[in-house]
CSV table of N, CA and C and ligand atoms in Angstrom, one decimal:
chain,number,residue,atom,x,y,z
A,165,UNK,N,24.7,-27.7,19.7
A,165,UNK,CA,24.4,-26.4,20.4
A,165,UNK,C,23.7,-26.7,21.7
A,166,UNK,N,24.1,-26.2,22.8
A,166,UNK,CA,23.8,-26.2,24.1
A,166,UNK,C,22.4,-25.7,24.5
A,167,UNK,N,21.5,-25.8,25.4
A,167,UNK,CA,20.4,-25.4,25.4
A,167,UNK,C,20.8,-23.1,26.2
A,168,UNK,N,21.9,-23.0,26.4
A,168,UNK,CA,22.1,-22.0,26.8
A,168,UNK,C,22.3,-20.8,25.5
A,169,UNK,N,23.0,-21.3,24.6
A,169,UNK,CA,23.3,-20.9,23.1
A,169,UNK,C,22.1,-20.7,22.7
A,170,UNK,N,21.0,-21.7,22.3
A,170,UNK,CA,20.1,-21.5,21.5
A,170,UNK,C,19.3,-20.3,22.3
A,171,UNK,N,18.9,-20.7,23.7
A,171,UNK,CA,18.3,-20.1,24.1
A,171,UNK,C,18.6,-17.9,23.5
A,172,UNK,N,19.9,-17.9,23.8
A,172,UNK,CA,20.5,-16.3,23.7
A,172,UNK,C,20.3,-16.2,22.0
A,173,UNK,N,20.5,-16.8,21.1
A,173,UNK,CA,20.2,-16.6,19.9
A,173,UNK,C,18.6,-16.6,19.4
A,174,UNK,N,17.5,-17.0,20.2
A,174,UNK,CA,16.5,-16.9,19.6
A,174,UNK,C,15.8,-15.6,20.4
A,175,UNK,N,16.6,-15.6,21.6
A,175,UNK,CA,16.4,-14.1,22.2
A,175,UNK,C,16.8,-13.3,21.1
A,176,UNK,N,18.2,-13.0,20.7
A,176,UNK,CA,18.5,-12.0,20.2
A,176,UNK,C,17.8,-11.8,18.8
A,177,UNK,N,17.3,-12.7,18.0
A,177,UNK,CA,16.4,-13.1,16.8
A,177,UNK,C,14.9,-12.0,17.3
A,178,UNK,N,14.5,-13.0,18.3
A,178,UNK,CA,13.4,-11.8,18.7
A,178,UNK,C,13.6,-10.7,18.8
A,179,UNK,N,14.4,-10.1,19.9
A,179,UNK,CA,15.2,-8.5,19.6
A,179,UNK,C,15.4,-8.2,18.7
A,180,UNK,N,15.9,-8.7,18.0
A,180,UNK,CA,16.2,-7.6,16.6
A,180,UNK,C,14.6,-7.5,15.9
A,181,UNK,N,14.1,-8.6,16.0
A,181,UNK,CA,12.1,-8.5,14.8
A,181,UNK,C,11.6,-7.6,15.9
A,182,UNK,N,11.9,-7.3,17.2
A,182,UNK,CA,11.3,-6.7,17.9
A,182,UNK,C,11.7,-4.9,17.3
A,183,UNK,N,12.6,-4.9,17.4
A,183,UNK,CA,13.6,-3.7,16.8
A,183,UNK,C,12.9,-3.5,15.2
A,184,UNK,N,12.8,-4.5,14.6
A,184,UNK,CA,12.6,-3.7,13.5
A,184,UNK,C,11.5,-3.4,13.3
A,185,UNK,N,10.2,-3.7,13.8
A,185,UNK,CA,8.8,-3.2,14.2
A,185,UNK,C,8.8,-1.7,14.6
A,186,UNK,N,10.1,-0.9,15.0
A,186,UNK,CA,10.0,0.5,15.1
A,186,UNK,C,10.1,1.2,13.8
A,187,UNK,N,10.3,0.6,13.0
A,187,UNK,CA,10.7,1.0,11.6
A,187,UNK,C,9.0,1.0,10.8
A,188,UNK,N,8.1,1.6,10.9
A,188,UNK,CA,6.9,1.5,10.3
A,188,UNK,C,6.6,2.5,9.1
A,189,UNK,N,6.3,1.8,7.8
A,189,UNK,CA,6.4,2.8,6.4
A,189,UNK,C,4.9,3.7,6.4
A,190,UNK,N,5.3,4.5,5.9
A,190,UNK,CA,4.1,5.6,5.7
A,190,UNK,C,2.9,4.2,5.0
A,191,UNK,N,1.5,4.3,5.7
A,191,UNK,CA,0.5,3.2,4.5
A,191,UNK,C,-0.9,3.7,4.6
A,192,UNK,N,-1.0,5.5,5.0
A,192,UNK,CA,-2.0,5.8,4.7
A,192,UNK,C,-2.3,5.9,3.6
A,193,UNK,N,-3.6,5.8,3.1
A,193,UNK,CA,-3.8,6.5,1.5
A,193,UNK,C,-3.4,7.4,1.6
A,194,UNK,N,-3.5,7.8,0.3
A,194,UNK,CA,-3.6,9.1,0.1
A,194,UNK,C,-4.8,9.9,-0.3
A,195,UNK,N,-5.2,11.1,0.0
A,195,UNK,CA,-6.6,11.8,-0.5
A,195,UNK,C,-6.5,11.5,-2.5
A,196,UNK,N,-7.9,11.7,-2.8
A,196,UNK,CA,-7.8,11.9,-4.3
A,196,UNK,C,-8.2,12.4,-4.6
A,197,UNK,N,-7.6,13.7,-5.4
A,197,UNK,CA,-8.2,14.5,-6.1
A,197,UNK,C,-9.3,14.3,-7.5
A,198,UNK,N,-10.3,15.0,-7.4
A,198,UNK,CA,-11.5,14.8,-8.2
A,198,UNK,C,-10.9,15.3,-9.3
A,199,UNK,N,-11.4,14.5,-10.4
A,199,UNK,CA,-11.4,14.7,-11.6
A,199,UNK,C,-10.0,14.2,-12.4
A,200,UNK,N,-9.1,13.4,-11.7
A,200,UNK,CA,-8.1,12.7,-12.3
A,200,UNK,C,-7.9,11.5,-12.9
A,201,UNK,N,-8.8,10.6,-12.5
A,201,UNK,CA,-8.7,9.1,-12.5
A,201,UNK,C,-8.8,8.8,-13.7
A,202,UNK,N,-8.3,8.0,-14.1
A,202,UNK,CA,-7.9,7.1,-15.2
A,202,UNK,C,-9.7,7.3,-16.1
A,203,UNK,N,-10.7,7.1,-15.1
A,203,UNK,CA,-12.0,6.8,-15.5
A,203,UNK,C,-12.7,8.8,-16.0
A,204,UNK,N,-11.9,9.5,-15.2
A,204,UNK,CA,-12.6,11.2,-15.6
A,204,UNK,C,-11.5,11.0,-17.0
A,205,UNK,N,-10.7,10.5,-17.4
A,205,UNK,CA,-10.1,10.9,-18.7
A,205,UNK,C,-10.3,10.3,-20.3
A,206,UNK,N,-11.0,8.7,-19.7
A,206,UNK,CA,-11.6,8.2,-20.5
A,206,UNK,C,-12.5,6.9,-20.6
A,207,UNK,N,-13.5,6.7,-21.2
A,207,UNK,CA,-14.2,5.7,-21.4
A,207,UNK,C,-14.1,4.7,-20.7
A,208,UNK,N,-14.3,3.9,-19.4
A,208,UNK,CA,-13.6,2.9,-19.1
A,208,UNK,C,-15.2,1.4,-18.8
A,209,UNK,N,-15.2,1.1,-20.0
A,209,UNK,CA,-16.2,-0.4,-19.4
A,209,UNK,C,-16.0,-1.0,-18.0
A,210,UNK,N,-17.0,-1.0,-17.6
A,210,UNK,CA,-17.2,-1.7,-16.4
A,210,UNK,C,-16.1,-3.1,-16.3
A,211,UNK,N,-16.2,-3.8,-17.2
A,211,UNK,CA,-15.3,-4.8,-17.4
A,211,UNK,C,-14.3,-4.8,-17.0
A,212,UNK,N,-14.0,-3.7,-17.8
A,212,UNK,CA,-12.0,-3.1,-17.2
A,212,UNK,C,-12.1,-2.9,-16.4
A,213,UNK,N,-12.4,-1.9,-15.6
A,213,UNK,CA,-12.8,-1.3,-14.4
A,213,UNK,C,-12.6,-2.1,-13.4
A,214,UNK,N,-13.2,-3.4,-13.5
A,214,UNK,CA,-13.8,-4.9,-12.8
A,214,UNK,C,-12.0,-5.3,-12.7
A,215,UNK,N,-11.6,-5.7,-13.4
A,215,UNK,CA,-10.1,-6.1,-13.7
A,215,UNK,C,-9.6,-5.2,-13.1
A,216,UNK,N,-9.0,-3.8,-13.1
A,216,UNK,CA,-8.6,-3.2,-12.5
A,216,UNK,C,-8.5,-2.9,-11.3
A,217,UNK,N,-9.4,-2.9,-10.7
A,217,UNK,CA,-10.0,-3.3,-8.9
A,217,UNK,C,-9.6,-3.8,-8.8
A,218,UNK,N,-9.7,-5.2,-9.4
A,218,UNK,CA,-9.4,-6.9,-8.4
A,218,UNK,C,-8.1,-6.4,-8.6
A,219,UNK,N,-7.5,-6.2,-9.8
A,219,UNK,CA,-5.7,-6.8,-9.9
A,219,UNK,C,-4.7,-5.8,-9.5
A,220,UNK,N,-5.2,-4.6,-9.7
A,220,UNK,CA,-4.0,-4.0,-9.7
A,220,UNK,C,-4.0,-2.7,-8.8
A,221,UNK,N,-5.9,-2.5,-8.3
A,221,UNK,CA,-5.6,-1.0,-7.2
A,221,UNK,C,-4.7,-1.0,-6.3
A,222,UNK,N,-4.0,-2.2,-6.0
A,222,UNK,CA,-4.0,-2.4,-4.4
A,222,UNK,C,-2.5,-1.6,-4.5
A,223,UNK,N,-2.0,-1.6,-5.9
A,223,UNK,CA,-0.7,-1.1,-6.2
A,223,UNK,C,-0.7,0.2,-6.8
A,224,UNK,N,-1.9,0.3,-7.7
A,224,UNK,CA,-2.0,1.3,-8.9
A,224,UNK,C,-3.0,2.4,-8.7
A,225,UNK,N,-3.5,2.4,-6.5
A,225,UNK,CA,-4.6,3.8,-6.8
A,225,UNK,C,-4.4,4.2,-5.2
A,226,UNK,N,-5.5,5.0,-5.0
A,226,UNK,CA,-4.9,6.0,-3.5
A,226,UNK,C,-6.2,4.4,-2.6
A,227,UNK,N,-6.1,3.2,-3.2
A,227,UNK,CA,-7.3,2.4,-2.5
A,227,UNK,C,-6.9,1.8,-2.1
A,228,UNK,N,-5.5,1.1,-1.7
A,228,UNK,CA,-5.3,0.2,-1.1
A,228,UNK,C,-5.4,-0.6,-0.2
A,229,UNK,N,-5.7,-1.9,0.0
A,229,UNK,CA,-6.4,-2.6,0.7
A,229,UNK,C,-5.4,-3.3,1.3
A,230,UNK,N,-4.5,-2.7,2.8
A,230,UNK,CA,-3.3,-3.2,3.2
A,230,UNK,C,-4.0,-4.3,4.1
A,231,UNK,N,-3.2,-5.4,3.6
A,231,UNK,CA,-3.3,-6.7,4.9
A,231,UNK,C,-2.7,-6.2,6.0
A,232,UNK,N,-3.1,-7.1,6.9
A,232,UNK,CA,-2.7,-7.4,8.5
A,232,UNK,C,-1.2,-7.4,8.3
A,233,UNK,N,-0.6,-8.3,7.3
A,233,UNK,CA,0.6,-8.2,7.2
A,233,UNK,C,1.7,-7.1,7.0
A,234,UNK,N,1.0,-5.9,6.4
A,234,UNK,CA,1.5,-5.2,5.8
A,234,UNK,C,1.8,-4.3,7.3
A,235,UNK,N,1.4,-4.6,8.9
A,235,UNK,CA,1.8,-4.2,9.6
A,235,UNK,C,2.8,-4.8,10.6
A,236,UNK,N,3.5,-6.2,9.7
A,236,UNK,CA,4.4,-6.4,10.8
A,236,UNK,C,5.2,-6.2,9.6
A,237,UNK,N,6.7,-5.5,10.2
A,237,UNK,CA,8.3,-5.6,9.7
A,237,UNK,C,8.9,-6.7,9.6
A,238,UNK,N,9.6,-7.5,8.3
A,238,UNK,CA,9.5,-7.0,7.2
A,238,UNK,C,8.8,-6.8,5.9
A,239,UNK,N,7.7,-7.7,6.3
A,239,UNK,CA,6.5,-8.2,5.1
A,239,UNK,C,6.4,-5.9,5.1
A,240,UNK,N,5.8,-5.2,5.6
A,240,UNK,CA,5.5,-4.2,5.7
A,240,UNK,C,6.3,-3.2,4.6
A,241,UNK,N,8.0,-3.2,5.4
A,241,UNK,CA,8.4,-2.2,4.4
A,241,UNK,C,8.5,-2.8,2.8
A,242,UNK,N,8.5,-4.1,2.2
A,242,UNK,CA,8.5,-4.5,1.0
A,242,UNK,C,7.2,-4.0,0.4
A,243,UNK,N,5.7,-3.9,1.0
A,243,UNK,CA,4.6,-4.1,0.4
A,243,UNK,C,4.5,-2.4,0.5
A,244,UNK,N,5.1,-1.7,1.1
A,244,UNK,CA,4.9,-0.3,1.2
A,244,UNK,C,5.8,0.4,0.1
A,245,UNK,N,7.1,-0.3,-0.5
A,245,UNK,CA,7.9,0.2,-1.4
A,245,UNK,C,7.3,-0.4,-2.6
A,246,UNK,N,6.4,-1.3,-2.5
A,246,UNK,CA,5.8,-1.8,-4.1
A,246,UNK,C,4.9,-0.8,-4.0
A,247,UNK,N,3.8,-0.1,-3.6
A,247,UNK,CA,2.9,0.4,-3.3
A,247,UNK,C,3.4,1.5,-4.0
A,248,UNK,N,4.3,2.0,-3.2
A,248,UNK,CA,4.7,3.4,-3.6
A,248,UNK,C,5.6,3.8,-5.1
A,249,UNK,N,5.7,2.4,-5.3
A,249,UNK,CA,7.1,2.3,-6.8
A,249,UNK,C,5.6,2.1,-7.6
A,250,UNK,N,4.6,1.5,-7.7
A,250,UNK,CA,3.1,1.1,-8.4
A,250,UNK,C,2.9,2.4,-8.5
A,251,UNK,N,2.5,3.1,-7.3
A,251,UNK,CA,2.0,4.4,-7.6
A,251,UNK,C,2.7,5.5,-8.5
A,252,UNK,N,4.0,5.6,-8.1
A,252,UNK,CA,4.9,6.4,-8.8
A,252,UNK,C,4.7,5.9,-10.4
A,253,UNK,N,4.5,5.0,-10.8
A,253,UNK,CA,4.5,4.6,-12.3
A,253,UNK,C,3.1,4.9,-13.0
A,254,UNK,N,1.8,4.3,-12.1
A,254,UNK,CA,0.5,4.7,-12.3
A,254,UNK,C,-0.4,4.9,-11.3
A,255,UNK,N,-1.3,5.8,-11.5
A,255,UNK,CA,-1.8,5.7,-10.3
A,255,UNK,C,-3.4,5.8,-11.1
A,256,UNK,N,-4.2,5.0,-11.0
A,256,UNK,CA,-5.5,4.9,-11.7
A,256,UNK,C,-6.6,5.8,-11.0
A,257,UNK,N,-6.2,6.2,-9.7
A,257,UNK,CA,-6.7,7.5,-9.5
A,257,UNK,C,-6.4,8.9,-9.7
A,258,UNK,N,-5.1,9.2,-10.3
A,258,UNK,CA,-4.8,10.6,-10.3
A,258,UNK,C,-3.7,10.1,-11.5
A,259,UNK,N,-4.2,9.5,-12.3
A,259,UNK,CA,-3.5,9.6,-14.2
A,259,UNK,C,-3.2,10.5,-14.9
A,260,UNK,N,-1.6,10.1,-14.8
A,260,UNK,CA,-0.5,10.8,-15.9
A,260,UNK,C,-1.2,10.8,-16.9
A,261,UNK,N,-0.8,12.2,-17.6
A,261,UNK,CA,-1.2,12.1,-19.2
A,261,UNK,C,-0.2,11.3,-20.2
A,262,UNK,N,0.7,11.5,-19.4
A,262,UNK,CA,2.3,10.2,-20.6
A,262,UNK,C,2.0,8.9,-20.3
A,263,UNK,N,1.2,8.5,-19.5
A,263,UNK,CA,0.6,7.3,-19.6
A,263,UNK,C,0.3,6.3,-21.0
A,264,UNK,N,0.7,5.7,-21.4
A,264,UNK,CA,0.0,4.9,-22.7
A,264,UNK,C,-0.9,4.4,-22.0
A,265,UNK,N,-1.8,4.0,-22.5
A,265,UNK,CA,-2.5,3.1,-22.1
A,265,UNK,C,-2.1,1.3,-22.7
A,266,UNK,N,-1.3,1.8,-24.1
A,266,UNK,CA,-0.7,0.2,-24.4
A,266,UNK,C,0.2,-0.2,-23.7
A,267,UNK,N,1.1,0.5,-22.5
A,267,UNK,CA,1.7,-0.3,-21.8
A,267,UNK,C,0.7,-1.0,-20.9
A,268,UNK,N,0.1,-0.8,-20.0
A,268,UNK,CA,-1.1,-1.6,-19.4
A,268,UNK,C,-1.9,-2.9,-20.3
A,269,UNK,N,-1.5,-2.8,-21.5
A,269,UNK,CA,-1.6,-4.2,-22.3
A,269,UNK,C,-0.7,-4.8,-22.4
A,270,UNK,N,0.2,-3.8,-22.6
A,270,UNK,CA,1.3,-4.8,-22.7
A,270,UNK,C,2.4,-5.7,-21.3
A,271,UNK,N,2.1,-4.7,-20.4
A,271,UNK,CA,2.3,-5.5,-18.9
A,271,UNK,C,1.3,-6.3,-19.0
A,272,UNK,N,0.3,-6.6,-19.3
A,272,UNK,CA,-0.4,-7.9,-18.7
A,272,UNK,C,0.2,-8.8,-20.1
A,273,UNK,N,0.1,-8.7,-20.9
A,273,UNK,CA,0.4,-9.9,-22.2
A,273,UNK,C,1.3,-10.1,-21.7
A,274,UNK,N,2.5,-9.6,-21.3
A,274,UNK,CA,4.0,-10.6,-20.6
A,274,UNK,C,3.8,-10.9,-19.3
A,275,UNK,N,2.5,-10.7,-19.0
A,275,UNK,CA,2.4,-11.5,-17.8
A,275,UNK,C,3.3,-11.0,-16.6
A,276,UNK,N,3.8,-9.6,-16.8
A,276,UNK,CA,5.0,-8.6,-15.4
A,276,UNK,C,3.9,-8.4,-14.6
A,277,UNK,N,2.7,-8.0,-15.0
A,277,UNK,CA,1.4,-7.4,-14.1
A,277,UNK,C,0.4,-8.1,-14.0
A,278,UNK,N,0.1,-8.3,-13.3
A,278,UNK,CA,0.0,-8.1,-11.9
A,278,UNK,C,1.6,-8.7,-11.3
A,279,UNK,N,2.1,-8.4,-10.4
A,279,UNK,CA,3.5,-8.8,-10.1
A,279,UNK,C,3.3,-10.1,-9.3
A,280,UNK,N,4.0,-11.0,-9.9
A,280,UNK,CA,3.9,-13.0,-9.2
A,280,UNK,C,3.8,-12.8,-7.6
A,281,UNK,N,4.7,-12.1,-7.0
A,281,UNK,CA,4.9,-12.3,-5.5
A,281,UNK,C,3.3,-11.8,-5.1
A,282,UNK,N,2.5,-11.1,-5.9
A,282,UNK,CA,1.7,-10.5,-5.3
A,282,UNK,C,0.4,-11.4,-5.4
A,283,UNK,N,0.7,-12.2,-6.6
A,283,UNK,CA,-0.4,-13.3,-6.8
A,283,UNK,C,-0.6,-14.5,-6.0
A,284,UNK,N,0.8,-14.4,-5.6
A,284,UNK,CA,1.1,-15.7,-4.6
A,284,UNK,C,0.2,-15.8,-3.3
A,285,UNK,N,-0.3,-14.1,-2.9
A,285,UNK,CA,-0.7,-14.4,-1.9
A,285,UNK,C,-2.1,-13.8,-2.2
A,286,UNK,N,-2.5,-13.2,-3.4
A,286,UNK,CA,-3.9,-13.0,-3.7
A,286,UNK,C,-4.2,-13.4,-4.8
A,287,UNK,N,-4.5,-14.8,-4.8
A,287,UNK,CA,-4.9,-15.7,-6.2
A,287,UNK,C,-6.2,-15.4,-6.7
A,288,UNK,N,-6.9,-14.5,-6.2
A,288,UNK,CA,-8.3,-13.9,-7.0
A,288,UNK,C,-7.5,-12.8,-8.0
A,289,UNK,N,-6.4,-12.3,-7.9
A,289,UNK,CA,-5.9,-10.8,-8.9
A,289,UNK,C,-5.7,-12.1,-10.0
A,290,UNK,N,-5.5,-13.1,-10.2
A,290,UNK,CA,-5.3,-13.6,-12.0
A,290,UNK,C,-5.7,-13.0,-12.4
A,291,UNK,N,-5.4,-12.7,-13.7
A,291,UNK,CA,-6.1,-12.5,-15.0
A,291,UNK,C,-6.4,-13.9,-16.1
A,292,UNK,N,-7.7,-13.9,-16.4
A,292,UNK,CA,-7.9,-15.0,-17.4
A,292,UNK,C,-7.2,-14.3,-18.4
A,293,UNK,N,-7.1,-15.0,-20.1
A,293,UNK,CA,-7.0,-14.7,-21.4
A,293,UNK,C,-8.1,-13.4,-21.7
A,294,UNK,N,-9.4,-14.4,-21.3
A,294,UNK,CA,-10.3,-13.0,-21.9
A,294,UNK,C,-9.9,-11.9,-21.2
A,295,UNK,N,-9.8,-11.5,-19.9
A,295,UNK,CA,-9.6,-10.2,-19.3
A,295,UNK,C,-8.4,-9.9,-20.3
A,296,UNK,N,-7.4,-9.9,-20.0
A,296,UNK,CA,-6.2,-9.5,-21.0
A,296,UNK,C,-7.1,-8.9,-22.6
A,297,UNK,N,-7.3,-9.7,-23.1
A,297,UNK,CA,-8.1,-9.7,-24.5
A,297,UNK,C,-8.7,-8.2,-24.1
A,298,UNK,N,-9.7,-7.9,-22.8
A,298,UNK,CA,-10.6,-6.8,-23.2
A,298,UNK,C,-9.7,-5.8,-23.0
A,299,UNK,N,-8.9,-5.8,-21.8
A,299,UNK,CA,-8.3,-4.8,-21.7
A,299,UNK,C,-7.6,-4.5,-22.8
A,300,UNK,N,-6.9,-4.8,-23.5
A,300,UNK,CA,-5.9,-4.6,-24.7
A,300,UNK,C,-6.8,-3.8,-26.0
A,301,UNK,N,-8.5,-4.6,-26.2
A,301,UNK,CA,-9.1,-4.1,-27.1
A,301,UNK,C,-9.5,-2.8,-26.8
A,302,UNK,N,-9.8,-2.3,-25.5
A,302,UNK,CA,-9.8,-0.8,-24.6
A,302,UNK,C,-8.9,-0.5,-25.2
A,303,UNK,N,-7.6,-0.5,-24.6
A,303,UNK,CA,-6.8,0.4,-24.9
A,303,UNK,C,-6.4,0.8,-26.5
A,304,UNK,N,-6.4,-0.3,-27.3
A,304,UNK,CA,-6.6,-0.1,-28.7
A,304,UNK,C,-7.5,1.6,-29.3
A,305,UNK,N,-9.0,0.9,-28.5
A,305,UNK,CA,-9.8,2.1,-29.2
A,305,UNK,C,-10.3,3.1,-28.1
A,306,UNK,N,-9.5,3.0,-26.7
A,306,UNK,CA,-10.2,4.0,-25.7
A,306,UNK,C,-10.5,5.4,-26.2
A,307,UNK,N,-11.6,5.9,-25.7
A,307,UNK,CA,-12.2,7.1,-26.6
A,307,UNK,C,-11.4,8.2,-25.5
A,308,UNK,N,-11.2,9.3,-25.5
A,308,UNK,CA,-10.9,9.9,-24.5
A,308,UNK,C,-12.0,10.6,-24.1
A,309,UNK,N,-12.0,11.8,-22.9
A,309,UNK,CA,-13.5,12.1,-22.6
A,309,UNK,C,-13.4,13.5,-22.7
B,477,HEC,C1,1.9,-5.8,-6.0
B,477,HEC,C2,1.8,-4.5,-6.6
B,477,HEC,C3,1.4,-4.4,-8.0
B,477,HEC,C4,0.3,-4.9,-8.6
B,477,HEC,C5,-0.8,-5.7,-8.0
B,477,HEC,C6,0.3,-4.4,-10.0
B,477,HEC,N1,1.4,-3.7,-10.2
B,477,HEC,FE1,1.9,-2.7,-11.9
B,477,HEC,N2,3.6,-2.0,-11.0
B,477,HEC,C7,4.0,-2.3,-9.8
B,477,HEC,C8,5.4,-1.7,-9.5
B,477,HEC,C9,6.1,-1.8,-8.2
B,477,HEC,C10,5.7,-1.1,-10.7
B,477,HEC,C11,7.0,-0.4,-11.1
B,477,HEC,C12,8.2,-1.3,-11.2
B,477,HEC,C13,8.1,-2.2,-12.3
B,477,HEC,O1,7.9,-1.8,-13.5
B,477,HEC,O2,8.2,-3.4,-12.1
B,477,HEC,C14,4.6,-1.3,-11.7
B,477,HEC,C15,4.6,-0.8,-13.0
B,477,HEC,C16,3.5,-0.9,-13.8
B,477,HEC,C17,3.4,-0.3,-15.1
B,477,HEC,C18,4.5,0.6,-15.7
B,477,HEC,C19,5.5,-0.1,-16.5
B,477,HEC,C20,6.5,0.8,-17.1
B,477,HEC,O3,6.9,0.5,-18.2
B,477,HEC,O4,6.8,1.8,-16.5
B,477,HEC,C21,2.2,-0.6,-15.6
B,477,HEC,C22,1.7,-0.2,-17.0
B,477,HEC,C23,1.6,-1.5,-14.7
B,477,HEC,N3,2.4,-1.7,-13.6
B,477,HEC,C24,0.3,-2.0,-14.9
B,477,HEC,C25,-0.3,-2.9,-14.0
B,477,HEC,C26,-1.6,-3.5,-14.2
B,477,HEC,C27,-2.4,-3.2,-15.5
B,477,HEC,C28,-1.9,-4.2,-13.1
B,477,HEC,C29,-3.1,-5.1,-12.9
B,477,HEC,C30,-3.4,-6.0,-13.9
B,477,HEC,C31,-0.8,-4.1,-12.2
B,477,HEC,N4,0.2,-3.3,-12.7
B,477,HEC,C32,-0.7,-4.7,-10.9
B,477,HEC,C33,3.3,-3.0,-8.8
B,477,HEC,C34,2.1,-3.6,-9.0
């Protein structure tokens, strides 16, 4: 390849990442209404709570803590459609009542939840054994409120 070729190809490479930076996904929160959260409906130990924060608000509540990345195209629109596919499923601020709560044990025991790609790049969301363990015994006996 000629130095005139590469040249126009890495131009046009830029142009298009330049181009697709106009494409920016909705990544405001959202407001949250009082008295819906997962925690106004039932008993929730600090413990869990603790787990829940680290591992899974960033997907599962109106709190999301978007990286820097999540403003350049295309890291952006992926982490905006997990976001919004997380939320549509649960949202630990404004909780479905058809919610089980044994699915949330049972996504962590197969290890689907927290989602790999997402651990890859926040290795503090692990979950140990014990965390899994409490959450599951929660959900077992959560009192409702
Ligand atoms: C990176 C974003 C992300 C994180 C972090 C995350 N989730 Fe999810 N979660 C999703 C998405 C996207 C879906 C919907 C698609 C799917 O089921 O894979 C989902 C679906 C779910 C569901 C519904 C499954 C079903 O059967 O409908 C549960 C329950 C769940 N997550 C629990 C958790 C728990 C508990 C954590 C933390 C330990 C967590 N998630 C962390 C993105 C995430």
């Amino acid at each position: 390849m000629n130095r005139k070729t590469a040249s126009r190809i890495s131009g046009a490479v830029g142009a298009v990442f330049f181009l697709m930076q106009a494409i920016r996904p909705e990544t405001a929160n959202p407001p949250t209404r009082p008295g819906n959260a997962l925690k106004d409906r039932y008993e929730v130990p600090a413990a869990v709570e603790g787990v829940f924060n680290r591992a899974c608000a960033d997907c599962h509540s109106n709190r999301t803590r978007w990286p820097w990345y999540s403003r350049v195209a295309p890291a952006s629109w992926l982490l905006a459609s997990h976001v919004k596919d997380g939320r549509r499923h649960m949202n630990l601020d404004d909780f479905a009542e058809d919610i089980s709560l044994k699915d949330i044990c049972r996504e962590m025991r197969l290890g689907t939840m927290p989602m790999k790609s997402y651990l890859f790049l926040h290795p503090d969301a692990r979950v140990a054994g014990s965390e899994i363990q409490s959450v599951c015994a929660w959900a077992q006996n959560a009192q409702e409120k």
